[in-house]
GROMACS .gro file of C-alpha atoms in nm:
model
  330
    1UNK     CA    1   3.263   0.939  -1.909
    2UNK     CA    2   3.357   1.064  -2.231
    3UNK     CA    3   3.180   0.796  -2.481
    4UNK     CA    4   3.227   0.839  -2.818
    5UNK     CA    5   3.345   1.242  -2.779
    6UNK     CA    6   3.582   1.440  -3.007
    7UNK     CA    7   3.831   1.690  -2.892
    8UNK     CA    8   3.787   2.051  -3.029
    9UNK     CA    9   4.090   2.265  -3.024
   10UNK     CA   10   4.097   2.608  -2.831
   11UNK     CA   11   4.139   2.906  -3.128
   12UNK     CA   12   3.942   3.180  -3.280
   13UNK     CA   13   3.652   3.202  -3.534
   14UNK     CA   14   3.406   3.442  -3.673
   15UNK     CA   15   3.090   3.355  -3.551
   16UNK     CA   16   2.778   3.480  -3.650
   17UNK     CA   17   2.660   3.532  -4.000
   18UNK     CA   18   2.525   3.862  -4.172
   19UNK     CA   19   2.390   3.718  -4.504
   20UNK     CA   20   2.016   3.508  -4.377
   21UNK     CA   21   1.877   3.649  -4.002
   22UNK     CA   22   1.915   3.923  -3.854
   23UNK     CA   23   1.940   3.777  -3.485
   24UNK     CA   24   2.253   3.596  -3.662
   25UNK     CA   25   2.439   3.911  -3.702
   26UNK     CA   26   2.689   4.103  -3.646
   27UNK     CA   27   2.933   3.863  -3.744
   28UNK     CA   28   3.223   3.876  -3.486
   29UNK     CA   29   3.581   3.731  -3.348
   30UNK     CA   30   3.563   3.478  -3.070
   31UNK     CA   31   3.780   3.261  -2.898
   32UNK     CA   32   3.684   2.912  -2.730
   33UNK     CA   33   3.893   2.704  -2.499
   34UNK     CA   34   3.935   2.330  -2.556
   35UNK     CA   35   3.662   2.130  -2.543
   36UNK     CA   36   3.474   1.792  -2.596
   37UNK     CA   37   3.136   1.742  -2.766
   38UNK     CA   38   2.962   1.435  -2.849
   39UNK     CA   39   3.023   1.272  -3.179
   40UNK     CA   40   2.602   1.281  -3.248
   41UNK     CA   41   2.307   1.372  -3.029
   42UNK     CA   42   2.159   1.158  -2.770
   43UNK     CA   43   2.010   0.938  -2.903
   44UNK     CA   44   1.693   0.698  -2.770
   45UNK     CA   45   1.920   0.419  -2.685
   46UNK     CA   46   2.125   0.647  -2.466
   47UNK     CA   47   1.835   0.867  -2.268
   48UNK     CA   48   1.659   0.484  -2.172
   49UNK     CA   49   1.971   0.415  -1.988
   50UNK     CA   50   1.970   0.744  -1.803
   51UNK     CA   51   1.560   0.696  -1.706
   52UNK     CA   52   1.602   0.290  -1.594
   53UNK     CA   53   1.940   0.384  -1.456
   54UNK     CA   54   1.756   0.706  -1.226
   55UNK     CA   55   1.354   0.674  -1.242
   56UNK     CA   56   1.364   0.996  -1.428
   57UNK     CA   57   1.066   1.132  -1.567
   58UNK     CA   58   1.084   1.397  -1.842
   59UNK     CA   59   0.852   1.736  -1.824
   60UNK     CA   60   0.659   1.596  -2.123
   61UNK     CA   61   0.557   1.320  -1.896
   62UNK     CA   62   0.463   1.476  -1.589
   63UNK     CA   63   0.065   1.606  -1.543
   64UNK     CA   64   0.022   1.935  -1.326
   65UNK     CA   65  -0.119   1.910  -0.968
   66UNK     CA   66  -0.498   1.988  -0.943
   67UNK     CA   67  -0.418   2.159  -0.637
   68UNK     CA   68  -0.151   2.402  -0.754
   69UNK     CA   69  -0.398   2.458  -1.067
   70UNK     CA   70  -0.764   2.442  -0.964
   71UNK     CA   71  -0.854   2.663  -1.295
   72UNK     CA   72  -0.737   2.380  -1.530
   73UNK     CA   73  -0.950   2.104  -1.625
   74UNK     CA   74  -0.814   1.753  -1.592
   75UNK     CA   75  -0.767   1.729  -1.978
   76UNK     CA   76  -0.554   2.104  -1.934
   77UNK     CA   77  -0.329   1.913  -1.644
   78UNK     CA   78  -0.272   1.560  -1.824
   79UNK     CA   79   0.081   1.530  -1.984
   80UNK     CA   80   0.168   1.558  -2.350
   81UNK     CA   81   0.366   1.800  -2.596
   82UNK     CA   82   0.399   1.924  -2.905
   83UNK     CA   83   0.349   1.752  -3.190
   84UNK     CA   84   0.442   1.850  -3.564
   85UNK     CA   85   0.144   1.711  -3.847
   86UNK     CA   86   0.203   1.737  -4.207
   87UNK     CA   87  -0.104   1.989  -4.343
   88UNK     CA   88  -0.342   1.805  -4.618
   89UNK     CA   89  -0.195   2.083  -4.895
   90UNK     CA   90  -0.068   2.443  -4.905
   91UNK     CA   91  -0.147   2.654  -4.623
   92UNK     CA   92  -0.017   3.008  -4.441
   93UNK     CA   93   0.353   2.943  -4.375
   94UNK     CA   94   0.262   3.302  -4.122
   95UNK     CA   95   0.065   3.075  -3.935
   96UNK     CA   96   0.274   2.796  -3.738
   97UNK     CA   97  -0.057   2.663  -3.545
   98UNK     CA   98  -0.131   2.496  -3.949
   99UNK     CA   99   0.126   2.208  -3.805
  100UNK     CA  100   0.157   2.186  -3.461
  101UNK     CA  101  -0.097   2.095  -3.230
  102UNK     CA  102  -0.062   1.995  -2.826
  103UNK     CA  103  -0.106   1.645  -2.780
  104UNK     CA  104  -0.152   1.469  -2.479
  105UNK     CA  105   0.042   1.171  -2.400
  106UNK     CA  106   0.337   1.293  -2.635
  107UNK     CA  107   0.651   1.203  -2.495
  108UNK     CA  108   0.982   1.092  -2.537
  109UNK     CA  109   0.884   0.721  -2.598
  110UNK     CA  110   0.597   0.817  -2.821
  111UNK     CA  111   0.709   1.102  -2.946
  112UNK     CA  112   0.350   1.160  -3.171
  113UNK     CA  113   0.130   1.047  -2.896
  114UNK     CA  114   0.021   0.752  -2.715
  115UNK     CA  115  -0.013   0.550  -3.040
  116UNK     CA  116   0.329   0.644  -3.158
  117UNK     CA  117   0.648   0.416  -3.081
  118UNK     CA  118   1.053   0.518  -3.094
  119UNK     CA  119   1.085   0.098  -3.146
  120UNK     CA  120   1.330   0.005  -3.359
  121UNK     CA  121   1.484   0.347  -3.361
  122UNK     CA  122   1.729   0.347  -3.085
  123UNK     CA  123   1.975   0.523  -3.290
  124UNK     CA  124   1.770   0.831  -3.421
  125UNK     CA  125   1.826   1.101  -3.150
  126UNK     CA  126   1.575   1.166  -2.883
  127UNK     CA  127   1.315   1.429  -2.848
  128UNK     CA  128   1.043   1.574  -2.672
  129UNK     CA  129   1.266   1.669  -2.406
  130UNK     CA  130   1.308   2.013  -2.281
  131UNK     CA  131   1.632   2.243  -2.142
  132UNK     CA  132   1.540   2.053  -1.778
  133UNK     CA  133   1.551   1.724  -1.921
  134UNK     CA  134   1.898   1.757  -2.134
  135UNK     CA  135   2.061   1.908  -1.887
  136UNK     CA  136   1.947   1.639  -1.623
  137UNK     CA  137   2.075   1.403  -1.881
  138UNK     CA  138   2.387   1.582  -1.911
  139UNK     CA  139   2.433   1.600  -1.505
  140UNK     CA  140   2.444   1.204  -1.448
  141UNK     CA  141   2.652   1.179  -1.806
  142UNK     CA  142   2.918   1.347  -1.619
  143UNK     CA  143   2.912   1.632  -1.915
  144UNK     CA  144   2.711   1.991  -1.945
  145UNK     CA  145   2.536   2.136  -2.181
  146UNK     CA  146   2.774   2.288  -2.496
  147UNK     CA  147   2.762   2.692  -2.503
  148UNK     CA  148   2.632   2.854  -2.824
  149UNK     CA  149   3.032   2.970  -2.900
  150UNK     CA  150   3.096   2.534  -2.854
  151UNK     CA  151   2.855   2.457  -3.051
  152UNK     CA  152   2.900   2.676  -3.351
  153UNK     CA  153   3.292   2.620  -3.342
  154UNK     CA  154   3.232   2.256  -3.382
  155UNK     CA  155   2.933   2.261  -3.649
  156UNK     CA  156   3.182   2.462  -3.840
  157UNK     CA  157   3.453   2.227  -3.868
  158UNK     CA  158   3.752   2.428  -3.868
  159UNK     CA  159   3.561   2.609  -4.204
  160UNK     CA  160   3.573   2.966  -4.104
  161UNK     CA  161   3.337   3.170  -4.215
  162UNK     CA  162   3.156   2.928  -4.469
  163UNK     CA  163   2.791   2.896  -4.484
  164UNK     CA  164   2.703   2.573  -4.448
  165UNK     CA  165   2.898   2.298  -4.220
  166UNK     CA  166   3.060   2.165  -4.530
  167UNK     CA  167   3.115   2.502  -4.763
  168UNK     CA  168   2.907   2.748  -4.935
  169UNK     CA  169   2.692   2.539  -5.122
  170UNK     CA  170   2.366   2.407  -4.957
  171UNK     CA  171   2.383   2.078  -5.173
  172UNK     CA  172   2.724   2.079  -5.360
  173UNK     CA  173   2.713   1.829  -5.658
  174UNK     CA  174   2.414   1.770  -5.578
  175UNK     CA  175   2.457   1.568  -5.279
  176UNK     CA  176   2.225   1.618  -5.004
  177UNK     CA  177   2.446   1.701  -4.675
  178UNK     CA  178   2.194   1.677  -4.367
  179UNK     CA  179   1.882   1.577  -4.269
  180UNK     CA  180   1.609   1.856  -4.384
  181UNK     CA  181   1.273   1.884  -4.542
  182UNK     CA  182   1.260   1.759  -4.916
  183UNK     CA  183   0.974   1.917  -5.083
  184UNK     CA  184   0.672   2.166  -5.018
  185UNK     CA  185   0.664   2.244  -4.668
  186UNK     CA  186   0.455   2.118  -4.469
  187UNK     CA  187   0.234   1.918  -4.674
  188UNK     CA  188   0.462   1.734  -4.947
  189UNK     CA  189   0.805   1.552  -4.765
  190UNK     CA  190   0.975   1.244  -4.990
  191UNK     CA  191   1.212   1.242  -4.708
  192UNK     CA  192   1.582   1.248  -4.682
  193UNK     CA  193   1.738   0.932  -4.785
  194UNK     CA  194   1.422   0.808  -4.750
  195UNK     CA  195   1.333   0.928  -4.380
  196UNK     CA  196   1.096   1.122  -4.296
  197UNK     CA  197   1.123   1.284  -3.889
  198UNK     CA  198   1.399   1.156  -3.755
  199UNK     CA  199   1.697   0.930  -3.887
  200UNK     CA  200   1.931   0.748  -3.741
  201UNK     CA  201   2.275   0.956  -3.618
  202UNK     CA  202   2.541   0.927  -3.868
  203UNK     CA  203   2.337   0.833  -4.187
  204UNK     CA  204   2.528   1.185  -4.315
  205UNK     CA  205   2.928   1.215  -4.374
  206UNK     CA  206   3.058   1.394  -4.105
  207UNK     CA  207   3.246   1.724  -4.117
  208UNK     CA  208   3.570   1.852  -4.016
  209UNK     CA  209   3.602   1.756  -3.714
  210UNK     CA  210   3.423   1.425  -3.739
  211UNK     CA  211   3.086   1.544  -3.599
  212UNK     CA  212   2.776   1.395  -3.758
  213UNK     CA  213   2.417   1.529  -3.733
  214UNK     CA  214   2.582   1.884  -3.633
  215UNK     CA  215   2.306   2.079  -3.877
  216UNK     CA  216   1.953   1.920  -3.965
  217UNK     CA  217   1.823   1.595  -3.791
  218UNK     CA  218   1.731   1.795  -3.463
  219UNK     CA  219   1.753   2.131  -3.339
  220UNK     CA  220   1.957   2.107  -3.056
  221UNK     CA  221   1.980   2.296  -2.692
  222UNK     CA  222   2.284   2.471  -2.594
  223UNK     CA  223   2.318   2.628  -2.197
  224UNK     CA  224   2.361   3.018  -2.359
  225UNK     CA  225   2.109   3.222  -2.312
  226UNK     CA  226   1.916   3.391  -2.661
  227UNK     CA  227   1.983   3.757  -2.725
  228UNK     CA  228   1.810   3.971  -3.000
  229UNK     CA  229   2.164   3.937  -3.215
  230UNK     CA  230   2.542   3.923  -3.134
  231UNK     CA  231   2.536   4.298  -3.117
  232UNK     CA  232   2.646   4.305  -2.698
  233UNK     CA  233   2.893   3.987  -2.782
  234UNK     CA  234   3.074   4.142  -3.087
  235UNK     CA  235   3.102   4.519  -2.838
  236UNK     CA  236   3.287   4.265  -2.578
  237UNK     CA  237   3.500   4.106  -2.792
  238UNK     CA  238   3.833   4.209  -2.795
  239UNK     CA  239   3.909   4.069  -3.202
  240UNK     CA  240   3.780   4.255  -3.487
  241UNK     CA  241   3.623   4.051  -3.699
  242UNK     CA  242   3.756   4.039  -4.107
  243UNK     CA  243   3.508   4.106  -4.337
  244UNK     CA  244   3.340   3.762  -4.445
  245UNK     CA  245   3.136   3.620  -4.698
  246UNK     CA  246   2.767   3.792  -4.645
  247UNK     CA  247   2.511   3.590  -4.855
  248UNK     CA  248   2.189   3.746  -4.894
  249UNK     CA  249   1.929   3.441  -5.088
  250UNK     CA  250   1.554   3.566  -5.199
  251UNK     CA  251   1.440   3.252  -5.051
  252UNK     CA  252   1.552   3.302  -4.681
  253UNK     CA  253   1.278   3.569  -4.620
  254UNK     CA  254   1.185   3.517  -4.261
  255UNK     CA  255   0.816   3.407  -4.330
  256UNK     CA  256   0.827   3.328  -3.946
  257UNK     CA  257   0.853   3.688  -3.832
  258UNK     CA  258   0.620   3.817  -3.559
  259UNK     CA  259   0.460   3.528  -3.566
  260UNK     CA  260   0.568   3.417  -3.238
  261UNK     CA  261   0.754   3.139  -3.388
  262UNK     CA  262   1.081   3.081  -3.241
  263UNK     CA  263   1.287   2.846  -3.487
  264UNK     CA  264   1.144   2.896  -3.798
  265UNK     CA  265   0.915   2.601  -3.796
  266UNK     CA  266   0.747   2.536  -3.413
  267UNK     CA  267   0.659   2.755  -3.147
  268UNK     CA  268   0.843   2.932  -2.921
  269UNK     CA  269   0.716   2.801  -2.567
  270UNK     CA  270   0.448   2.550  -2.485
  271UNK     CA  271   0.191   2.832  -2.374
  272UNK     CA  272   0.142   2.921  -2.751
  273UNK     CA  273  -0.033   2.668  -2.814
  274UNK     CA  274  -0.221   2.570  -2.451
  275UNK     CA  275  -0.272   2.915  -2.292
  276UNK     CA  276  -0.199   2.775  -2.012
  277UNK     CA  277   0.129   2.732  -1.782
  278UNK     CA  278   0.147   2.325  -1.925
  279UNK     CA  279   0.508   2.246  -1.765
  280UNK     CA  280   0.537   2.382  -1.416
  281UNK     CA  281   0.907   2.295  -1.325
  282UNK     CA  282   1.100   2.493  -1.615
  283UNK     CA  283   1.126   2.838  -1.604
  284UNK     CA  284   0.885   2.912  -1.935
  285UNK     CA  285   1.013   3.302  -1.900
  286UNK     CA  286   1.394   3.184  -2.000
  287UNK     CA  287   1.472   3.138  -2.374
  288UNK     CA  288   1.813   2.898  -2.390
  289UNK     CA  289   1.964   2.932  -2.794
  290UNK     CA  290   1.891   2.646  -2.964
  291UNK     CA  291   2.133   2.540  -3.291
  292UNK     CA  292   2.159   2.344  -3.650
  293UNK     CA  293   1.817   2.320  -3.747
  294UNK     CA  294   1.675   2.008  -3.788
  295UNK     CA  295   1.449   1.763  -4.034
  296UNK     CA  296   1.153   2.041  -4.075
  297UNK     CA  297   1.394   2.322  -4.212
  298UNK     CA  298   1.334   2.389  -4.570
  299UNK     CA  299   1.427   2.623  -4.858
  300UNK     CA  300   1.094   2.833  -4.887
  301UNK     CA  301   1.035   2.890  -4.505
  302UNK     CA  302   1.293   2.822  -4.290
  303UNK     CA  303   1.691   2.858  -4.379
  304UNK     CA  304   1.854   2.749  -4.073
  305UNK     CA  305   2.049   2.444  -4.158
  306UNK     CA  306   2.366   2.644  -4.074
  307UNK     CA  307   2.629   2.677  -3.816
  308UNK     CA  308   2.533   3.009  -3.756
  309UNK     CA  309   2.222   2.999  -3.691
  310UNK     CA  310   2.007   3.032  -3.405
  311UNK     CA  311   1.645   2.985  -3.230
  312UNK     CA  312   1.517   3.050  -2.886
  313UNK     CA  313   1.372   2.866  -2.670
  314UNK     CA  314   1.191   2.824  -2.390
  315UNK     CA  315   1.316   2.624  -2.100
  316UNK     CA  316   0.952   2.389  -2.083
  317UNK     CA  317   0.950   2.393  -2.507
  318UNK     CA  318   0.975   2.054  -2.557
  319UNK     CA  319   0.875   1.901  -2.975
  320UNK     CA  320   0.941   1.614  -3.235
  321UNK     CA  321   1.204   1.793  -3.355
  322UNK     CA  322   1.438   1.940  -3.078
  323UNK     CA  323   1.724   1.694  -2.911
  324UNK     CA  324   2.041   1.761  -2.772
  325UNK     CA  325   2.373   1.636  -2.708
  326UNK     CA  326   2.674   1.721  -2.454
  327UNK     CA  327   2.999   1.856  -2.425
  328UNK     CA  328   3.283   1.842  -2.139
  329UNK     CA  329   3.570   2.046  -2.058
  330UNK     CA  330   3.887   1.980  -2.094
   0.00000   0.00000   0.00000
């Protein structure tokens, strides 16, 4: 079942990147085999026919049982997930709690609660599904999971080394590339190309190896675990790596330091915000590396609209802004 996948040739890249975070670093030689990946993420259209085609039910939609967790009230067990909220005007950008609150009934099909709908949007990607749920997906697709090596050599598009999945320049002629915030995060968005959230898979040019939606849109899940930095990769590698392009920008201070904020613009794990262990089936002591950033990355806060980098998180983390999509060997 390889619908709509491109073929991405073994070879070597540098991976990594020294010039933004420091969990991107050192940068490094590393060699993939071949590969396919999906053209786009899942999308809607395409997790529906996994749940009518198996009865699946995702994590988000699943309460916990009262008599595995007695302490919880029934409001604690009822099922929901994480749910981004523009703030009325400026606010802490050290304090991720301003935008995302725990909202019960959040889930795949209403991705902002109950009240929410993903009608007329079978084409954006899905979300609000966590590492158990993509990789469930993946299992009956007759794919797996891409590692965090996969994923980067294909966001790249055979551009070694460059900063952004097109070249060095974020938005070069002043064409906007991917899917990210456009304005004052997290109050002011004008959207991009007029959508705000989510757009539909595609809506940006694709890049070298005709891959669309590879940076911004939605974060997206890979099967590597997330280390502190490449530091035990690059000591295993057999390659040196050349020296490469190391930009350093003023405005890709990590403003989400230490504040238990995984990718820059949510929260690591579910327990953050609940306190309480709100998905019992993933393991929520496993952090998987998540990749490309997605529609709430911008400028002043979060930089990671790049191939290199990279967020953990946690296998029950599921949000309105974290998809995934698949990959097969060869």
């Amino acid at each position: 079942m390889h619908d709509d996948m491109v073929r991405i040739p073994a070879g070597e890249f540098r991976m990594g990147s020294e010039g933004y975070y420091p969990e991107e670093g050192p940068v490094f030689m590393t060699r993939v085999d071949e590969f396919l990946i999906d053209r786009h993420p899942v999308t809607n259209g395409e997790f529906r026919a996994f749940v009518e085609a198996t009865g699946f039910a995702t994590v988000a939609e699943r309460g916990l049982d009262a008599e595995e967790f007695p302490q919880l009230s029934e409001a604690d067990r009822a099922p929901g997930s994480l749910v981004f909220h523009e703030t009325d005007g400026p606010v802490d950008l050290r304090n991720w709690r301003a935008w995302w609150g725990w909202v019960p009934g959040a889930d795949w099909q209403h991705p902002f609660g109950p009240d929410s709908s993903i009608e007329g949007k079978d084409d954006h990607p899905v979300v609000q599904v966590c590492y158990t749920d993509a990789a469930a997906y993946a299992a009956w697709a007759g794919k797996r999971l891409p590692t965090e090596q996969e994923w980067e050599r294909a966001a790249r598009g055979e551009l070694d080394g460059a900063d952004f999945a097109w070249g060095y320049d974020m938005m070069p002629a002043g064409e906007l590339r991917a899917n990210t915030w456009q304005g004052r995060f997290p109050y002011e968005n004008t959207g991009a190309r007029g959508w705000k959230g989510t757009s539909p898979v595609g809506l940006f040019a694709p890049n070298g190896y005709d891959l669309v939606d590879m940076i911004g849109n939605v974060w997206e899940w890979t099967s590597s675990r997330f280390t502190a930095s490449h530091r035990e990769a690059a000591l295993e590698a057999s390659i040196p790596a050349p020296l490469g392009r190391s930009l350093l920008s003023t405005a890709a201070a990590d403003t989400s330091a230490g504040n238990g904020c995984g990718c820059g613009c949510g929260p690591e794990s579910t327990r953050q915000i609940t306190g309480s262990p709100t998905s019992a089936l993933p393991d929520s002591s496993i952090s998987h590396v998540t990749k490309g950033g997605s529609h709430l990355c911008a400028p002043e806060y979060c930089q990671r609209y790049r191939p290199a980098a990279r967020s953990p998180q946690t296998e029950d983390s599921a949000t309105t802004h974290l998809g995934f999509r698949c990959a097969r060997s060869r």
